[in-house]
PDB file of C-alpha atoms in Angstrom:
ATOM      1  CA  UNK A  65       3.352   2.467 -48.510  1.00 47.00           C
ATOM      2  CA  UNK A  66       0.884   0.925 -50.376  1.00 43.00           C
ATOM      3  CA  UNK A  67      -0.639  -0.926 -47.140  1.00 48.00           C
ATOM      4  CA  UNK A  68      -0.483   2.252 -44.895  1.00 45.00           C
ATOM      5  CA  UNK A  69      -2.472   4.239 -47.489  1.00 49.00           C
ATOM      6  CA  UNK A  70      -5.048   1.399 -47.582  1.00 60.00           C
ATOM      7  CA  UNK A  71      -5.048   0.911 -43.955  1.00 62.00           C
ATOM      8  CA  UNK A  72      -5.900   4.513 -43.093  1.00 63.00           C
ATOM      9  CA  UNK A  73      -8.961   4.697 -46.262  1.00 63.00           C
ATOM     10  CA  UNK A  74     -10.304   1.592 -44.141  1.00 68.00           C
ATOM     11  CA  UNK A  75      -9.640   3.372 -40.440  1.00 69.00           C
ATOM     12  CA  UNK A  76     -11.482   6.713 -42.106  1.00 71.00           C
ATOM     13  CA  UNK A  77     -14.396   4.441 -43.527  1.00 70.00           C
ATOM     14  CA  UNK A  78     -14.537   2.704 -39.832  1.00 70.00           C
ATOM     15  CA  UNK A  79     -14.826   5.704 -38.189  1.00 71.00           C
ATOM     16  CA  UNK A  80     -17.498   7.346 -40.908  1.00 71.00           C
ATOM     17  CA  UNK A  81     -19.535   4.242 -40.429  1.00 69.00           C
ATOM     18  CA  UNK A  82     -19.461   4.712 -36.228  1.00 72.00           C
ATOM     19  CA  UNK A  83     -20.357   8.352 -36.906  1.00 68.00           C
ATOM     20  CA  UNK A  84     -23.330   7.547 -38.852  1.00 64.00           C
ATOM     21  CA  UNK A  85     -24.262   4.739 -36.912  1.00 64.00           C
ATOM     22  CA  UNK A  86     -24.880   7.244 -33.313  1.00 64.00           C
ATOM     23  CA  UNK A  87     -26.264   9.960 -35.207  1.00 56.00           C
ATOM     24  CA  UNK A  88     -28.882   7.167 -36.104  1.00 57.00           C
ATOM     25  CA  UNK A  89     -28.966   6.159 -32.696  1.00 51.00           C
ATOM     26  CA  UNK A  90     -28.828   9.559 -31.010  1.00 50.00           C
ATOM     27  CA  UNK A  91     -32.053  10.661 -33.528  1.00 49.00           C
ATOM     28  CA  UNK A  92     -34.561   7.348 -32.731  1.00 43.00           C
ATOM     29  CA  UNK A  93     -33.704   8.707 -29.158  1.00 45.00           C
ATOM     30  CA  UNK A  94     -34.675  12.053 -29.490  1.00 46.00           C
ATOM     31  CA  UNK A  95     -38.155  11.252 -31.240  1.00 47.00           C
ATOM     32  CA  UNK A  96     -38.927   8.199 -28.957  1.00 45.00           C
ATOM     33  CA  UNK A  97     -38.393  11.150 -25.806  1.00 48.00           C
ATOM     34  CA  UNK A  98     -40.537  13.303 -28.087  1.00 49.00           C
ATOM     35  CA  UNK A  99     -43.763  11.148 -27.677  1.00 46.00           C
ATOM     36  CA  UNK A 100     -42.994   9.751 -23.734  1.00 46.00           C
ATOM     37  CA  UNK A 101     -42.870  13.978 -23.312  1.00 46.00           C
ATOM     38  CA  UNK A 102     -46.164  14.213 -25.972  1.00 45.00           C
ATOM     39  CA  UNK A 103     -48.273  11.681 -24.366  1.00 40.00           C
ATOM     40  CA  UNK A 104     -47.163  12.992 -20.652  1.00 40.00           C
ATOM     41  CA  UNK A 105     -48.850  16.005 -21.606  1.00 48.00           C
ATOM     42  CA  UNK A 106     -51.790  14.447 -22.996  1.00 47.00           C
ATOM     43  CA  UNK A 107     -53.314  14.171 -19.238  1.00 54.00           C
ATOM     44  CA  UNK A 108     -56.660  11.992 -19.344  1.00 58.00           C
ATOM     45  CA  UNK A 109     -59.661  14.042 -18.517  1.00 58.00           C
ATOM     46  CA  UNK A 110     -60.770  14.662 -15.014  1.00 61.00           C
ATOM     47  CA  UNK A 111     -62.617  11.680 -13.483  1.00 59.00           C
ATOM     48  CA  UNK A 112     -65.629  12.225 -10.308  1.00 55.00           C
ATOM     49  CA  UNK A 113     -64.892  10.114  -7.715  1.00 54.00           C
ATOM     50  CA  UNK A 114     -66.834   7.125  -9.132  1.00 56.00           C
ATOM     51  CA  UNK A 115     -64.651   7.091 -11.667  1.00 56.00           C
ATOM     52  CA  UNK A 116     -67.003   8.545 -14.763  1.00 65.00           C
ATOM     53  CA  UNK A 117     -65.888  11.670 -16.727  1.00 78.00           C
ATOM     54  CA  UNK A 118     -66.353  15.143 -14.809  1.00 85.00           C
ATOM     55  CA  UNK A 119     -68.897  17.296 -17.165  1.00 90.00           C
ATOM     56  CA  UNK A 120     -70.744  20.529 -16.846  1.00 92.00           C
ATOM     57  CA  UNK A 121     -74.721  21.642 -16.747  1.00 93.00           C
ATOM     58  CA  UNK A 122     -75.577  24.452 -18.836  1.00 94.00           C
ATOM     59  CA  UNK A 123     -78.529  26.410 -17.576  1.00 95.00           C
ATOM     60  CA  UNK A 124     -80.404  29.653 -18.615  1.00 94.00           C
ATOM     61  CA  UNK A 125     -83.737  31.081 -18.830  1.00 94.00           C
ATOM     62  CA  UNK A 126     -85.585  32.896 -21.983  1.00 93.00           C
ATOM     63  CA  UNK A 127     -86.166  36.259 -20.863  1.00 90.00           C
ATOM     64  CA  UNK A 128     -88.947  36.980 -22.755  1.00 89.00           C
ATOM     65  CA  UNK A 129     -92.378  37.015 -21.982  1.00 87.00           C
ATOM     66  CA  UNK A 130     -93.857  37.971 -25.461  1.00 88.00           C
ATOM     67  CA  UNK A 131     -91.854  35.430 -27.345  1.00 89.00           C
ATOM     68  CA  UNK A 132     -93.011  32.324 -24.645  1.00 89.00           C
ATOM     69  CA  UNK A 133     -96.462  33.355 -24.992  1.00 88.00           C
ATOM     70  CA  UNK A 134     -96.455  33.453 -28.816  1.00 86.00           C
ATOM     71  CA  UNK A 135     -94.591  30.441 -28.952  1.00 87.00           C
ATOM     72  CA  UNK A 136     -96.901  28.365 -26.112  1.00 87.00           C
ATOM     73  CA  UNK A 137     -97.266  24.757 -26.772  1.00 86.00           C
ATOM     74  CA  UNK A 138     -94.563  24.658 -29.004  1.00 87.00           C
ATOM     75  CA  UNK A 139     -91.650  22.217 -28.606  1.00 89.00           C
ATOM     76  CA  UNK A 140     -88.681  24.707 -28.076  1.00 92.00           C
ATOM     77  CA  UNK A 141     -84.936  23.286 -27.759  1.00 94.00           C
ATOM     78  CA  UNK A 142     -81.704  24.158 -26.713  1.00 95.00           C
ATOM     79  CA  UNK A 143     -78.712  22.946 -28.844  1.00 95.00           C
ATOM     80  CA  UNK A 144     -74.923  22.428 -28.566  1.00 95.00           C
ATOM     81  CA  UNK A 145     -72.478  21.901 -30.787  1.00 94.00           C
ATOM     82  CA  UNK A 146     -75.646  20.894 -33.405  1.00 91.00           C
ATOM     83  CA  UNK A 147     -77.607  18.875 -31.151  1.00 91.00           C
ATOM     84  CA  UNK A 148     -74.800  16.748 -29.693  1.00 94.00           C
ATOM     85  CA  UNK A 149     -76.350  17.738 -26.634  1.00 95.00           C
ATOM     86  CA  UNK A 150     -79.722  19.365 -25.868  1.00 94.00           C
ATOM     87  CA  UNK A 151     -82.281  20.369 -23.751  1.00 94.00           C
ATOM     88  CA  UNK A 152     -85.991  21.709 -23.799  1.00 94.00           C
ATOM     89  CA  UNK A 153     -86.921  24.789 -22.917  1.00 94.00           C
ATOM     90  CA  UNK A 154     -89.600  24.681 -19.868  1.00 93.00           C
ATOM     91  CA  UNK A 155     -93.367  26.341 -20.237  1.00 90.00           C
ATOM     92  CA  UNK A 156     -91.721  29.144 -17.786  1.00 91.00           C
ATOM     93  CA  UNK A 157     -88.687  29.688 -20.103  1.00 92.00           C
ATOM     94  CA  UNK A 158     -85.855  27.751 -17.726  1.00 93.00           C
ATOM     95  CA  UNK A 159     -83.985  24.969 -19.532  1.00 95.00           C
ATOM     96  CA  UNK A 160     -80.604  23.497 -18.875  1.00 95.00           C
ATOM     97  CA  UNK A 161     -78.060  20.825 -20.657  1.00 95.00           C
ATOM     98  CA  UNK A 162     -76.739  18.539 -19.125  1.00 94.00           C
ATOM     99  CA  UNK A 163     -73.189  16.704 -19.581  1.00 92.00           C
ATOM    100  CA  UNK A 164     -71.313  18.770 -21.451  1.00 94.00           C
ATOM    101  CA  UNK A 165     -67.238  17.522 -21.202  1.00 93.00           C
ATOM    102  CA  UNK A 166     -64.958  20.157 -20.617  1.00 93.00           C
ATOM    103  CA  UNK A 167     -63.915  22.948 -23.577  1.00 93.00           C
ATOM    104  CA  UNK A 168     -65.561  24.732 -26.090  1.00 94.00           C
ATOM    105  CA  UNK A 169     -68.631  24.438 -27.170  1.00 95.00           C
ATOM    106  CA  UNK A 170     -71.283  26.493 -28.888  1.00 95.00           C
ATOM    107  CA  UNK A 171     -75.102  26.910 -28.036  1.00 95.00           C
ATOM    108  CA  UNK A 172     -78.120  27.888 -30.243  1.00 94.00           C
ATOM    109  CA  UNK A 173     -82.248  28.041 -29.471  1.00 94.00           C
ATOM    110  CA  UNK A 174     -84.417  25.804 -32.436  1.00 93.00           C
ATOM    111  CA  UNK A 175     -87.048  28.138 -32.299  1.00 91.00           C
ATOM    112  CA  UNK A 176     -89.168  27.394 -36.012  1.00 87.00           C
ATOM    113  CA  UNK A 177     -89.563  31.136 -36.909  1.00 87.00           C
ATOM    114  CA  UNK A 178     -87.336  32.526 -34.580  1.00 91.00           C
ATOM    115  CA  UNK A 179     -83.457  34.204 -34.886  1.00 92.00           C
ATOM    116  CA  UNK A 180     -81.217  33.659 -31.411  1.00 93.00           C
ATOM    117  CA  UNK A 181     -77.429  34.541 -31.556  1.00 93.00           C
ATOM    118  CA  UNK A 182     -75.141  31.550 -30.664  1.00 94.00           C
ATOM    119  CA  UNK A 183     -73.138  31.760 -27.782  1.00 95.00           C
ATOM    120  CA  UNK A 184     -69.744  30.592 -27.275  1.00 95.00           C
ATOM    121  CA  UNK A 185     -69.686  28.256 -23.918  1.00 95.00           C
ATOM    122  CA  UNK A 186     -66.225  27.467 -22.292  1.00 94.00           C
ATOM    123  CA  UNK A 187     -66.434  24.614 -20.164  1.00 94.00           C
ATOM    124  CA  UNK A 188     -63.346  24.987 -17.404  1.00 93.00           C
ATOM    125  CA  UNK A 189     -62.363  22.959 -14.364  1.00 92.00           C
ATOM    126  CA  UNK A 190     -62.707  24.796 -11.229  1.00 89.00           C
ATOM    127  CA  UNK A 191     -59.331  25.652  -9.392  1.00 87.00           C
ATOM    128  CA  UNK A 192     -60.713  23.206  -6.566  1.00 86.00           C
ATOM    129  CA  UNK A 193     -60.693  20.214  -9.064  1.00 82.00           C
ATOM    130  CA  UNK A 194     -64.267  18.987  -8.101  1.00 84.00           C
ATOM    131  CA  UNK A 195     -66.292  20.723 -10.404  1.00 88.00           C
ATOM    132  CA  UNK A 196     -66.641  22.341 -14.032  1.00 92.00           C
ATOM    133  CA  UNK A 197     -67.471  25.891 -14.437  1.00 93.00           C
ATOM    134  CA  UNK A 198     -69.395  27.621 -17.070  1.00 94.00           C
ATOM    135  CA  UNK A 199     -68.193  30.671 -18.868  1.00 94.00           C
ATOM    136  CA  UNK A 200     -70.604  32.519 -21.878  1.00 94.00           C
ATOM    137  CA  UNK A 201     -69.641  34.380 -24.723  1.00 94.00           C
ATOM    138  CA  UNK A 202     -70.864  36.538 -27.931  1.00 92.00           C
ATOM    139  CA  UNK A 203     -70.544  34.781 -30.954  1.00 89.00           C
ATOM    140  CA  UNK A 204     -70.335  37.562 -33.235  1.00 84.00           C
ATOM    141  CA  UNK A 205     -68.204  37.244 -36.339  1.00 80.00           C
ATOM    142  CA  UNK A 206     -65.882  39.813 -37.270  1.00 78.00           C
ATOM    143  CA  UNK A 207     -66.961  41.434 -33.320  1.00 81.00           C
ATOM    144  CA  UNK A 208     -64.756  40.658 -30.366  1.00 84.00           C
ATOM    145  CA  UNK A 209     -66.085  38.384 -27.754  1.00 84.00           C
ATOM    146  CA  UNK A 210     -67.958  39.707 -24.786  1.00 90.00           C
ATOM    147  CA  UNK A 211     -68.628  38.018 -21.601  1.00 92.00           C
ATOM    148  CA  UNK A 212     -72.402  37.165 -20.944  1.00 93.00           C
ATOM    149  CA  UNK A 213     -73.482  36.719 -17.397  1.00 92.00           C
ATOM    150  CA  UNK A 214     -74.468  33.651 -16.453  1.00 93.00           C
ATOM    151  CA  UNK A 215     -76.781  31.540 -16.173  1.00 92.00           C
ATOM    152  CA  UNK A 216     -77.733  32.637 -19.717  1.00 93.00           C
ATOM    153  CA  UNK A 217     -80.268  34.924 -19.966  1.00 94.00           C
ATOM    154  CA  UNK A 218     -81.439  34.592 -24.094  1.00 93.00           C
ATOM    155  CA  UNK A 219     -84.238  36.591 -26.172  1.00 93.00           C
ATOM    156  CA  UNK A 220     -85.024  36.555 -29.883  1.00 92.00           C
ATOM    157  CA  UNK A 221     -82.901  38.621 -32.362  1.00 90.00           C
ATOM    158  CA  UNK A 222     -85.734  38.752 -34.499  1.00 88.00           C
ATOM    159  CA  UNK A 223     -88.667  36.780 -36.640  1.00 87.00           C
ATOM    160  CA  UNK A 224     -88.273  35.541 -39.357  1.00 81.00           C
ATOM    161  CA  UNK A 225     -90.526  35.513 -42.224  1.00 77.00           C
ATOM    162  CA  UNK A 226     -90.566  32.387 -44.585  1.00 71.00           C
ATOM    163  CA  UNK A 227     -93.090  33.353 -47.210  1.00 73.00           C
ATOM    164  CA  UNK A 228     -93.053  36.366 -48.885  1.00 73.00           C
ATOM    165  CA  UNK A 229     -96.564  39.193 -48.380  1.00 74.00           C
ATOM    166  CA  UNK A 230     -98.583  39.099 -51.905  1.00 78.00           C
ATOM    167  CA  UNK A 231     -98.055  42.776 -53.013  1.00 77.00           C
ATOM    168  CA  UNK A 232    -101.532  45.057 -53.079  1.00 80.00           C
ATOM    169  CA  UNK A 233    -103.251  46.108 -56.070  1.00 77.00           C
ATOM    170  CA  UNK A 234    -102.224  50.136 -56.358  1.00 78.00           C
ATOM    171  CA  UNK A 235    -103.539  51.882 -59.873  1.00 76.00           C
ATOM    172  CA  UNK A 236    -100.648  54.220 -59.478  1.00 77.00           C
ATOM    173  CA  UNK A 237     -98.368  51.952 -60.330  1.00 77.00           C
ATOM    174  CA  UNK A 238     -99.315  51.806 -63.948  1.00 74.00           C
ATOM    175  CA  UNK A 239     -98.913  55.594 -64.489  1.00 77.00           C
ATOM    176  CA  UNK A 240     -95.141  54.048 -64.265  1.00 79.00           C
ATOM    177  CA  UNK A 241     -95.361  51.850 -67.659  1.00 82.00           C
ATOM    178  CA  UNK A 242     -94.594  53.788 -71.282  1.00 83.00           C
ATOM    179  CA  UNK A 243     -97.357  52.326 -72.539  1.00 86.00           C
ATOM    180  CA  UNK A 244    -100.033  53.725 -70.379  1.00 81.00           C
ATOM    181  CA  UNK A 245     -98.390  56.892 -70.921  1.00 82.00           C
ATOM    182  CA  UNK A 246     -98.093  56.443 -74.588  1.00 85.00           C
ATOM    183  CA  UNK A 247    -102.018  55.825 -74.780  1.00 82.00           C
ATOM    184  CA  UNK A 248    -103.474  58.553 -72.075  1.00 82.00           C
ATOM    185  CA  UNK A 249    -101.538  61.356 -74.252  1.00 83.00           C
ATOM    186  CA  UNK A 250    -103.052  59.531 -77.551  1.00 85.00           C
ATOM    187  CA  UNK A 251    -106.377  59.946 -75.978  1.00 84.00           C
ATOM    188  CA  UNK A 252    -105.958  63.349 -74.740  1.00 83.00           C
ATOM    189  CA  UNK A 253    -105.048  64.743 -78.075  1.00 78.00           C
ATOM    190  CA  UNK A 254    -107.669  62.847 -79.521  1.00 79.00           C
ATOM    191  CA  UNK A 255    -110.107  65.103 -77.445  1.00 80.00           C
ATOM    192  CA  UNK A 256    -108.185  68.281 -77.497  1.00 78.00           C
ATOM    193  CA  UNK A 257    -107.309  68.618 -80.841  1.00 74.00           C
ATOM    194  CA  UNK A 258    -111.167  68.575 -82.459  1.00 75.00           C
ATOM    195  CA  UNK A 259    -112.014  71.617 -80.059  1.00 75.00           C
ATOM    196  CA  UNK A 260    -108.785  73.575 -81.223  1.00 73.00           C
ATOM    197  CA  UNK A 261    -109.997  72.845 -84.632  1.00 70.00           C
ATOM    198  CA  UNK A 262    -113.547  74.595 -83.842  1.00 73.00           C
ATOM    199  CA  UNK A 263    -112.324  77.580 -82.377  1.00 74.00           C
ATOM    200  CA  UNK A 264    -109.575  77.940 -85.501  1.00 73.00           C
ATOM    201  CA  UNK A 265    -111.056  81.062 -88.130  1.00 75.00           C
ATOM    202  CA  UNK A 266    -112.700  79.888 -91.440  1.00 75.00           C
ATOM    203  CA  UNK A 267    -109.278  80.914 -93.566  1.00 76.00           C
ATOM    204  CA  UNK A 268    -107.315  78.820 -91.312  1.00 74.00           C
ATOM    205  CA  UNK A 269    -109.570  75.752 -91.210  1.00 71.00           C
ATOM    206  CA  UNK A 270    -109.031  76.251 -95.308  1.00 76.00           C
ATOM    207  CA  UNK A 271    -105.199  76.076 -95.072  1.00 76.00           C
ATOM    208  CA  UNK A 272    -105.297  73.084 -92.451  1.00 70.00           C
ATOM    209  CA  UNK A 273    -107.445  71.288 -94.768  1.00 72.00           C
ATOM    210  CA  UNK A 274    -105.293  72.106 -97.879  1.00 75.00           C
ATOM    211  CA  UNK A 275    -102.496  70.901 -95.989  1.00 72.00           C
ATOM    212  CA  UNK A 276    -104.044  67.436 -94.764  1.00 66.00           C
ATOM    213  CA  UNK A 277    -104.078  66.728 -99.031  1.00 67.00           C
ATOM    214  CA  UNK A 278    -100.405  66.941 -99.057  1.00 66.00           C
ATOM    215  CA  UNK A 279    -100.114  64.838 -96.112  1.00 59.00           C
ATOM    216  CA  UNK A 280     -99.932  64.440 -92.152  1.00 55.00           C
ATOM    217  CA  UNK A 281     -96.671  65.684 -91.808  1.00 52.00           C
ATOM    218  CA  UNK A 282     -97.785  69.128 -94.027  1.00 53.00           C
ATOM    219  CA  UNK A 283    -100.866  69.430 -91.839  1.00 52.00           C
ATOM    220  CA  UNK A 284     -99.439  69.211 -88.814  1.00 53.00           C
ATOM    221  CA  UNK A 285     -96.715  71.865 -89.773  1.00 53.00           C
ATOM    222  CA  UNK A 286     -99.687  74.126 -91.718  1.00 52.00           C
ATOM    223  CA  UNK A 287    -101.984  73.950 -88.753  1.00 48.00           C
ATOM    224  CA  UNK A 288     -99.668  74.751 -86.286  1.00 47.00           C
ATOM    225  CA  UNK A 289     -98.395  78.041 -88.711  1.00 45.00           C
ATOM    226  CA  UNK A 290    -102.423  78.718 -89.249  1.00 42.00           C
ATOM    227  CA  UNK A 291    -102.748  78.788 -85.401  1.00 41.00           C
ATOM    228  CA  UNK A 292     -99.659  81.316 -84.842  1.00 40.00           C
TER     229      UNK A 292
END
C-alpha cells in the first residue's frame, strides 16, 4: 500500500510538472505571435519610386498687404514643428516647406513683433498612393478644430509691443495723493480764516482772543460760538 500511495504522489507530481511545463510553452508562443502581429503592422513608410521617403510641400501665401509692407526687407520664416523644417516667406508673401514626412505636424510665422496662430497640418497619403496631401487646421486650445482652406492663407493676430510707453506728465494726478490734499486745505484756511476774523464784531474778536489764552482747542470752540 505503501508503494501505490507513493507511486500515485509521483504520477500527480509528473503530470503537475507537464502542466506547467505547456502553459510555459503555450505563453512564449502567444507573446512571440504578439510582436510577428506588432511589427506586421508597423508598415515602413511609403517609398517614391526611386526608392527615397514620400513627403509633402506645404505652401501658403500671407494675405496681408499692410503687414508685408511694414515688414519689407525683413527676413520672415515659416516654421514646423520648431524649425525642424522651414521656409522663407517671399517679398510677395508666397512661401512653401518642403519635405515634410507624413502625420502631424504644426506650423507657426517668426515674425519679430508679430502674433500668427499655429496651425495644425495633417500630412495624409492620397488614396492613389503616389502622393501626400495636405490638410490645415485651427490650433486653438480649449476651441474645436476647424478646417482651413488650403493652400494657407495666414495674417497677423496682432502686434506686439515689447517695451512699455513712458506714461505723460498729467497735474491731475496729484489732486489724487493725501498729501496734496492735506496741504491745499492748510493753505486755504490759512487765507480764509484772517478775512472771517475781520468781518467778526469788536465783542467777538474780544472773546476769540480770550479764548486763544486758554488754548487752540478753546479758541477754536469760542470762535466758532462768537460767530453763531
Amino acid at each position: 500500500k505503501k508503494m501505490v500511495g507513493r507511486n500515485q504522489v509521483a504520477l500527480w507530481a509528473l503530470l503537475a510538472l507537464i502542466c506547467a511545463a505547456s502553459l510555459t510553452h503555450a505563453s512564449y508562443t502567444d507573446d512571440d505571435e504578439g510582436e510577428d502581429h506588432e511589427m506586421a503592422e508597423a508598415a515602413p513608410p511609403p517609398r517614391t519610386a526611386t526608392g527615397g521617403v514620400m513627403t509633402g510641400t506645404i505652401e501658403g501665401v500671407i494675405a496681408n498687404d499692410s503687414f508685408m509692407k511694414l515688414t519689407k526687407g525683413t527676413r520672415l520664416r515659416v516654421l514646423v514643428d520648431d524649425g525642424a523644417y522651414q521656409g522663407i516667406i517671399r517679398a510677395d508673401g508666397s512661401f512653401a516647406v518642403h519635405d515634410i514626412p507624413l502625420g502631424t505636424h504644426f506650423l507657426s510665422v517668426d515674425a519679430v513683433g508679430w502674433y500668427f496662430d499655429t496651425v495644425r497640418i495633417e500630412a495624409v497619403m492620397r488614396k492613389n498612393g503616389k502622393s501626400v496631401r495636405i490638410k490645415a487646421f485651427t490650433n486653438t486650445p480649449m476651441v474645436v478644430s476647424t478646417g482651413l482652406p488650403y493652400p494657407l492663407k495666414l495674417t497677423p493676430s496682432l502686434k506686439v509691443n515689447y517695451f512699455v510707453e513712458r506714461e505723460k506728465f498729467n497735474p491731475m494726478s496729484y489732486l489724487k495723493n493725501p498729501m496734496v490734499l492735506i496741504f491745499g486745505v492748510t493753505m486755504i484756511m490759512a487765507v480764509v480764516m484772517p478775512k472771517m476774523v475781520d468781518n467778526m464784531d469788536e465783542g467777538d474778536k474780544a472773546k476769540l482772543r480770550e479764548s486763544y489764552k486758554s488754548g487752540p482747542a478753546a479758541a477754536l470752540t469760542g470762535g466758532g460760538g462768537a460767530a453763531q
